[in-house]
Short mmCIF file of C-alpha atoms in Angstrom, two decimals:
data_model
loop_
_atom_site.label_atom_id
_atom_site.label_comp_id
_atom_site.label_asym_id
_atom_site.label_seq_id
_atom_site.Cartn_x
_atom_site.Cartn_y
_atom_site.Cartn_z
CA MET A 16 133.18 -39.46 -28.84
CA LEU A 17 130.36 -41.10 -26.92
CA SER A 18 128.50 -37.78 -26.66
CA LEU A 19 128.74 -37.26 -30.42
CA PHE A 20 127.39 -40.76 -31.07
CA ILE A 21 124.50 -40.30 -28.61
CA GLU A 22 123.57 -36.94 -30.17
CA GLY A 23 123.51 -38.59 -33.61
CA VAL A 24 121.24 -41.34 -32.35
CA VAL A 25 118.93 -38.78 -30.71
CA ALA A 26 118.76 -36.71 -33.93
CA ALA A 27 117.91 -39.82 -35.95
CA GLY A 28 115.33 -40.71 -33.31
CA PHE A 29 113.51 -37.40 -33.85
CA PHE A 30 112.99 -38.21 -37.52
CA LEU A 31 111.79 -41.69 -36.62
CA ILE A 32 109.33 -40.36 -34.02
CA TYR A 33 107.86 -37.83 -36.44
CA LYS A 34 107.51 -40.56 -39.07
CA LEU A 35 105.81 -42.93 -36.61
CA ILE A 36 103.38 -40.25 -35.45
CA ALA A 37 102.52 -39.42 -39.07
CA ILE A 38 101.91 -43.08 -39.94
CA LYS A 39 100.00 -44.07 -36.80
CA MET A 40 98.07 -40.91 -36.00
CA GLY A 41 98.04 -38.59 -39.00
CA ILE A 42 99.39 -35.24 -40.07
CA GLU A 43 97.22 -33.26 -37.62
CA ASP A 44 98.78 -35.04 -34.66
CA VAL A 45 102.27 -34.43 -36.07
CA ALA A 46 101.41 -30.73 -36.08
CA ARG A 47 100.19 -30.90 -32.46
CA TYR A 48 103.30 -32.76 -31.37
CA SER A 49 105.47 -30.21 -33.16
CA ILE A 50 103.66 -27.29 -31.48
CA ILE A 51 104.05 -28.88 -28.06
CA ARG A 52 107.76 -29.51 -28.67
CA ARG A 53 108.25 -25.89 -29.75
CA ALA A 54 106.34 -24.57 -26.74
CA GLN A 55 108.47 -26.74 -24.49
CA MET A 56 111.60 -24.59 -24.32
CA PRO A 57 110.01 -21.22 -23.47
CA VAL A 58 107.89 -22.84 -20.76
CA VAL A 59 110.73 -24.94 -19.34
CA THR A 60 113.11 -21.96 -19.51
CA PHE A 61 110.67 -20.02 -17.32
CA LEU A 62 110.33 -22.95 -14.91
CA LEU A 63 114.09 -23.34 -14.52
CA LEU A 64 115.12 -19.67 -14.60
CA GLY A 65 118.56 -20.73 -15.80
CA MET A 66 119.17 -23.12 -12.91
CA ASP A 67 120.22 -25.86 -15.32
CA ILE A 68 122.94 -23.59 -16.71
CA ALA A 69 123.93 -22.44 -13.22
CA LEU A 70 124.38 -26.04 -12.10
CA LEU A 71 126.67 -26.68 -15.06
CA ARG A 72 128.72 -23.64 -14.07
CA TYR A 73 128.91 -23.97 -10.29
CA LEU A 74 129.02 -27.73 -9.64
CA PRO A 75 132.52 -28.20 -11.11
CA ILE A 76 133.95 -25.40 -8.98
CA ALA A 77 132.11 -26.32 -5.77
CA GLY A 78 134.42 -27.28 -2.95
CA ASN A 79 132.73 -30.39 -1.60
CA ILE A 80 129.63 -32.56 -1.89
CA HIS A 81 127.72 -30.47 0.66
CA GLN A 82 128.13 -27.35 -1.44
CA LYS A 83 127.15 -29.29 -4.58
CA LEU A 84 124.03 -30.61 -2.87
CA TYR A 85 123.19 -27.10 -1.70
CA TYR A 86 123.31 -25.86 -5.31
CA PHE A 87 121.25 -28.80 -6.54
CA ASN A 88 118.63 -28.48 -3.79
CA SER A 89 118.32 -24.74 -4.41
CA ALA A 90 117.83 -25.27 -8.14
CA PHE A 91 115.29 -28.01 -7.52
CA LEU A 92 113.36 -25.89 -5.00
CA ILE A 93 113.11 -22.99 -7.44
CA PHE A 94 111.96 -25.38 -10.17
CA PHE A 95 109.42 -26.98 -7.82
CA VAL A 96 107.90 -23.66 -6.71
CA LEU A 97 107.62 -22.35 -10.27
CA THR A 98 106.20 -25.65 -11.53
CA LEU A 99 103.61 -25.68 -8.76
CA THR A 100 102.70 -22.10 -9.68
CA MET A 101 102.36 -23.12 -13.34
CA TRP A 102 100.05 -26.02 -12.48
CA ILE A 103 97.85 -23.82 -10.27
CA GLY A 104 97.64 -21.30 -13.11
CA VAL A 105 96.81 -24.05 -15.59
CA LEU A 106 94.01 -25.34 -13.38
CA ILE A 107 92.57 -21.85 -12.85
CA PHE A 108 92.80 -20.69 -16.48
CA ILE A 109 92.42 -24.04 -18.22
CA ASP A 110 89.72 -22.88 -20.66
CA ASP A 111 91.76 -19.88 -21.85
CA ILE A 112 94.88 -22.01 -22.19
CA TYR A 113 93.03 -24.56 -24.33
CA VAL A 114 91.73 -21.81 -26.59
CA PHE A 115 95.24 -20.34 -26.91
CA MET A 116 97.01 -23.66 -27.52
CA PHE A 117 94.42 -25.76 -29.36
CA GLY A 118 91.71 -23.38 -30.54
CA THR A 119 88.93 -25.02 -28.51
CA ARG A 120 87.49 -24.78 -25.01
CA GLU A 121 87.02 -28.52 -24.80
CA PRO A 122 89.54 -30.15 -22.49
CA THR A 123 91.70 -32.66 -24.25
CA LEU A 124 94.17 -35.20 -23.05
CA THR A 125 96.77 -33.42 -25.16
CA GLY A 126 96.48 -30.29 -23.00
CA ILE A 127 97.18 -31.97 -19.68
CA ALA A 128 99.77 -34.23 -21.29
CA SER A 129 101.64 -31.21 -22.65
CA PHE A 130 101.97 -29.60 -19.22
CA THR A 131 103.03 -32.94 -17.75
CA PHE A 132 105.60 -33.08 -20.53
CA PHE A 133 106.88 -29.60 -19.64
CA THR A 134 107.21 -30.61 -15.99
CA SER A 135 109.02 -33.86 -16.74
CA PHE A 136 111.36 -32.18 -19.22
CA GLY A 137 112.31 -29.55 -16.64
CA LEU A 138 113.02 -32.31 -14.12
CA TYR A 139 115.12 -34.09 -16.74
CA LEU A 140 117.18 -30.93 -17.33
CA ILE A 141 117.87 -30.53 -13.59
CA ILE A 142 119.04 -34.14 -13.30
CA TYR A 143 121.02 -33.90 -16.56
CA SER A 144 122.75 -30.75 -15.29
CA TRP A 145 123.61 -32.48 -12.00
CA LEU A 146 125.19 -35.41 -13.84
CA ARG A 147 126.97 -33.24 -16.38
CA GLY A 148 128.18 -30.77 -13.74
CA ASN A 149 129.68 -33.70 -11.82
CA MET A 150 131.36 -34.99 -15.01
CA ARG A 151 129.37 -38.25 -15.12
CA THR A 152 129.69 -38.52 -18.89
CA LEU A 153 128.33 -42.03 -19.35
CA HIS A 154 125.39 -41.35 -17.03
CA PHE A 155 124.27 -38.09 -18.63
CA ASN A 156 124.64 -39.52 -22.13
CA LEU A 157 122.54 -42.56 -21.27
CA LEU A 158 119.95 -40.34 -19.58
CA ASN A 159 119.87 -38.13 -22.67
CA LEU A 160 119.32 -41.14 -24.91
CA LEU A 161 116.63 -42.64 -22.68
CA VAL A 162 114.67 -39.42 -22.16
CA ASN A 163 114.73 -38.39 -25.80
CA PHE A 164 113.22 -41.70 -26.82
CA LEU A 165 110.62 -41.59 -24.05
CA LEU A 166 109.57 -37.98 -24.59
#
């Protein structure tokens, strides 16, 4: 029941965030925010390579804490290496990425912020999967609520 309530609050929060962005910053920034949110899942999916799903599957059946930590550390290492690779690629091809994402070669704070957002969201999913895989219902629900209002 708590999970259902938290998901409802998060869904309502999305509408509130879009409304606040539209009021404070304008329609163009709502469109940018929406594009960044839509680009989030393909990028984060690449960075995680399914490790968040694997943690949800293998943590409950792991024999002891050492095996659970091994799974978590492996998932985090894969995420770290791929994220580092993404950031190196972003720094090398930053002009082309800006043209692709924003239609301009001029660096903007939105560009760097979006890749920081992708990195932090991937980290959130790893931690969320750890908590959920260990059946820490209250913890993963509170984390979900907190992160969705911060991001």
